[in-house]
Amino acid sequence: MLAILFAGIAIYEWVRVKSPSPHDKRVFWWVLSILLVWNTAGNFLPWWPNPNRILLFVTGWL
């Protein structure tokens, strides 16, 4: 549910931007779709890694 809420907020903010370049639109849709899939999978799959676990794995050696 939170993923859908944040996706709606992101789309609302994207519409408010006056004239984004075509490259910015592509990047926006790629990031939005990746985050939407990640959050949806995190809600339904118990083994799916959360961002805190990934940050600990990546920066655990610091």
XYZ file of N, CA, C and O in Angstrom:
248
model
N 0.817 -1.195 0.000
C 0.000 0.000 0.000
C 0.861 1.260 0.000
O 0.547 2.224 -0.682
N 1.936 1.221 0.773
C 2.830 2.383 0.791
C 3.494 2.606 -0.559
O 3.714 3.752 -0.953
N 3.815 1.510 -1.253
C 4.435 1.649 -2.565
C 3.502 2.377 -3.524
O 3.927 3.234 -4.302
N 2.224 2.060 -3.468
C 1.247 2.720 -4.335
C 1.103 4.191 -3.953
O 1.013 5.064 -4.819
N 1.118 4.474 -2.660
C 1.027 5.862 -2.201
C 2.208 6.681 -2.699
O 2.029 7.782 -3.251
N 3.428 6.159 -2.531
C 4.605 6.901 -2.977
C 4.662 7.002 -4.502
O 5.137 8.001 -5.047
N 4.173 5.996 -5.200
C 4.118 6.080 -6.663
C 3.147 7.179 -7.084
O 3.419 7.932 -8.024
N 2.020 7.295 -6.396
C 1.062 8.366 -6.698
C 1.650 9.739 -6.432
O 1.457 10.680 -7.220
N 2.378 9.885 -5.346
C 3.024 11.171 -5.047
C 4.065 11.498 -6.105
O 4.174 12.644 -6.557
N 4.832 10.497 -6.520
C 5.848 10.728 -7.543
C 5.218 11.146 -8.872
O 5.713 12.050 -9.552
N 4.122 10.514 -9.243
C 3.447 10.889 -10.495
C 2.885 12.300 -10.390
O 2.976 13.085 -11.336
N 2.329 12.649 -9.236
C 1.806 14.007 -9.034
C 2.922 15.034 -9.177
O 2.748 16.062 -9.830
N 4.066 14.775 -8.581
C 5.195 15.706 -8.684
C 5.700 15.772 -10.123
O 6.104 16.830 -10.588
N 5.693 14.658 -10.823
C 6.177 14.643 -12.199
C 5.271 15.489 -13.095
O 5.734 16.191 -13.979
N 3.968 15.440 -12.859
C 3.024 16.219 -13.662
C 3.217 17.713 -13.400
O 3.048 18.537 -14.299
N 3.596 18.076 -12.186
C 3.765 19.478 -11.830
C 4.966 20.121 -12.506
O 5.031 21.334 -12.638
N 5.926 19.337 -12.929
C 7.107 19.880 -13.590
C 6.682 20.420 -14.952
O 5.977 19.758 -15.696
N 7.151 21.595 -15.280
C 6.687 22.275 -16.506
C 7.040 21.508 -17.783
O 6.176 21.021 -18.472
N 8.308 21.445 -18.127
C 8.679 20.793 -19.390
C 9.970 19.996 -19.203
O 11.050 20.472 -19.532
N 9.871 18.781 -18.703
C 11.080 17.969 -18.554
C 11.563 17.460 -19.912
O 10.784 17.307 -20.845
N 12.850 17.227 -20.004
C 13.399 16.701 -21.252
C 12.996 15.225 -21.407
O 12.651 14.565 -20.433
N 13.040 14.715 -22.626
C 12.675 13.298 -22.836
C 13.567 12.345 -22.033
O 13.104 11.311 -21.566
N 14.835 12.705 -21.872
C 15.732 11.862 -21.076
C 15.278 11.815 -19.619
O 15.303 10.752 -18.993
N 14.878 12.945 -19.075
C 14.404 12.986 -17.695
C 13.146 12.146 -17.513
O 12.970 11.498 -16.478
N 12.279 12.153 -18.501
C 11.066 11.334 -18.420
C 11.405 9.851 -18.384
O 10.826 9.089 -17.603
N 12.356 9.434 -19.237
C 12.754 8.022 -19.262
C 13.375 7.604 -17.930
O 13.051 6.546 -17.395
N 14.243 8.447 -17.401
C 14.883 8.136 -16.125
C 13.834 8.062 -15.025
O 13.872 7.166 -14.173
N 12.903 8.996 -15.028
C 11.844 9.001 -14.021
C 11.050 7.704 -14.062
O 10.823 7.082 -13.023
N 10.625 7.254 -15.241
C 9.815 6.041 -15.339
C 10.610 4.807 -14.979
O 10.078 3.866 -14.388
N 11.904 4.764 -15.323
C 12.738 3.627 -14.931
C 12.863 3.549 -13.421
O 12.681 2.487 -12.827
N 13.185 4.668 -12.779
C 13.357 4.671 -11.327
C 12.035 4.355 -10.640
O 11.995 3.569 -9.680
N 10.947 4.946 -11.113
C 9.643 4.691 -10.512
C 9.262 3.218 -10.618
O 8.815 2.608 -9.637
N 9.476 2.623 -11.778
C 9.088 1.221 -11.948
C 9.978 0.295 -11.121
O 9.483 -0.680 -10.531
N 11.267 0.580 -11.038
C 12.165 -0.249 -10.234
C 11.782 -0.177 -8.758
O 11.692 -1.192 -8.068
N 11.531 1.036 -8.254
C 11.155 1.184 -6.854
C 9.791 0.563 -6.566
O 9.578 -0.004 -5.495
N 8.877 0.665 -7.499
C 7.556 0.069 -7.304
C 7.641 -1.454 -7.233
O 7.039 -2.080 -6.354
N 8.416 -2.053 -8.112
C 8.597 -3.504 -8.090
C 9.322 -3.924 -6.810
O 8.951 -4.908 -6.163
N 10.362 -3.174 -6.423
C 11.122 -3.503 -5.216
C 10.227 -3.468 -3.977
O 10.237 -4.378 -3.160
N 9.441 -2.392 -3.831
C 8.575 -2.255 -2.653
C 7.452 -3.286 -2.653
O 7.091 -3.811 -1.598
N 6.897 -3.579 -3.807
C 5.840 -4.577 -3.880
C 6.386 -5.959 -3.521
O 5.753 -6.703 -2.770
N 7.547 -6.296 -4.047
C 8.158 -7.586 -3.707
C 8.500 -7.648 -2.224
O 8.353 -8.691 -1.592
N 8.947 -6.534 -1.657
C 9.262 -6.502 -0.235
C 8.044 -6.709 0.647
O 8.152 -7.214 1.763
N 6.874 -6.338 0.162
C 5.655 -6.531 0.939
C 5.133 -7.960 0.879
O 4.454 -8.405 1.805
N 5.409 -8.675 -0.202
C 4.822 -10.000 -0.384
C 5.804 -11.155 -0.221
O 5.376 -12.287 -0.037
N 7.087 -10.907 -0.306
C 8.078 -11.983 -0.196
C 8.871 -11.808 1.097
O 9.589 -10.828 1.250
N 8.773 -12.750 2.019
C 9.464 -12.585 3.302
C 10.985 -12.628 3.186
O 11.685 -12.063 4.010
N 11.528 -13.265 2.160
C 12.972 -13.359 2.010
C 13.566 -12.180 1.238
O 14.771 -12.090 1.087
N 12.721 -11.278 0.738
C 13.207 -10.154 -0.060
C 14.020 -9.203 0.824
O 13.585 -8.827 1.905
N 15.224 -8.806 0.401
C 16.058 -7.954 1.266
C 15.500 -6.533 1.371
O 15.073 -5.949 0.390
N 15.524 -6.012 2.581
C 15.087 -4.635 2.764
C 16.291 -3.701 2.595
O 17.439 -4.149 2.617
N 16.070 -2.415 2.410
C 17.185 -1.489 2.176
C 18.203 -1.462 3.315
O 19.398 -1.320 3.070
N 17.769 -1.621 4.555
C 18.717 -1.607 5.670
C 19.676 -2.792 5.600
O 20.865 -2.650 5.886
N 19.169 -3.955 5.237
C 20.019 -5.132 5.121
C 21.036 -4.965 3.990
O 22.191 -5.362 4.122
N 20.618 -4.356 2.898
C 21.539 -4.146 1.773
C 22.602 -3.123 2.148
O 23.784 -3.315 1.851
N 22.224 -2.026 2.809
C 23.202 -1.034 3.237
C 24.198 -1.640 4.221
O 25.410 -1.354 4.156
N 23.725 -2.478 5.121
C 24.636 -3.146 6.060
C 25.578 -4.087 5.323
O 26.768 -4.162 5.634
N 25.071 -4.788 4.325
C 25.903 -5.698 3.540
C 26.950 -4.931 2.735
O 28.115 -5.320 2.682
N 26.539 -3.825 2.123
C 27.453 -3.055 1.262
C 28.477 -2.284 2.084
O 29.656 -2.222 1.733
N 28.032 -1.668 3.171
C 28.922 -0.807 3.945
C 29.311 -1.427 5.282
O 29.821 -0.731 6.160
N 29.098 -2.711 5.472
C 29.399 -3.364 6.730
C 30.881 -3.389 7.056
O 31.275 -3.498 8.208
N 31.712 -3.282 6.063
C 33.151 -3.332 6.292
C 33.717 -2.000 6.771
O 34.859 -1.916 7.177
N 32.912 -0.926 6.696
C 33.416 0.395 7.111
C 33.566 0.511 8.603
O 32.817 0.089 9.378
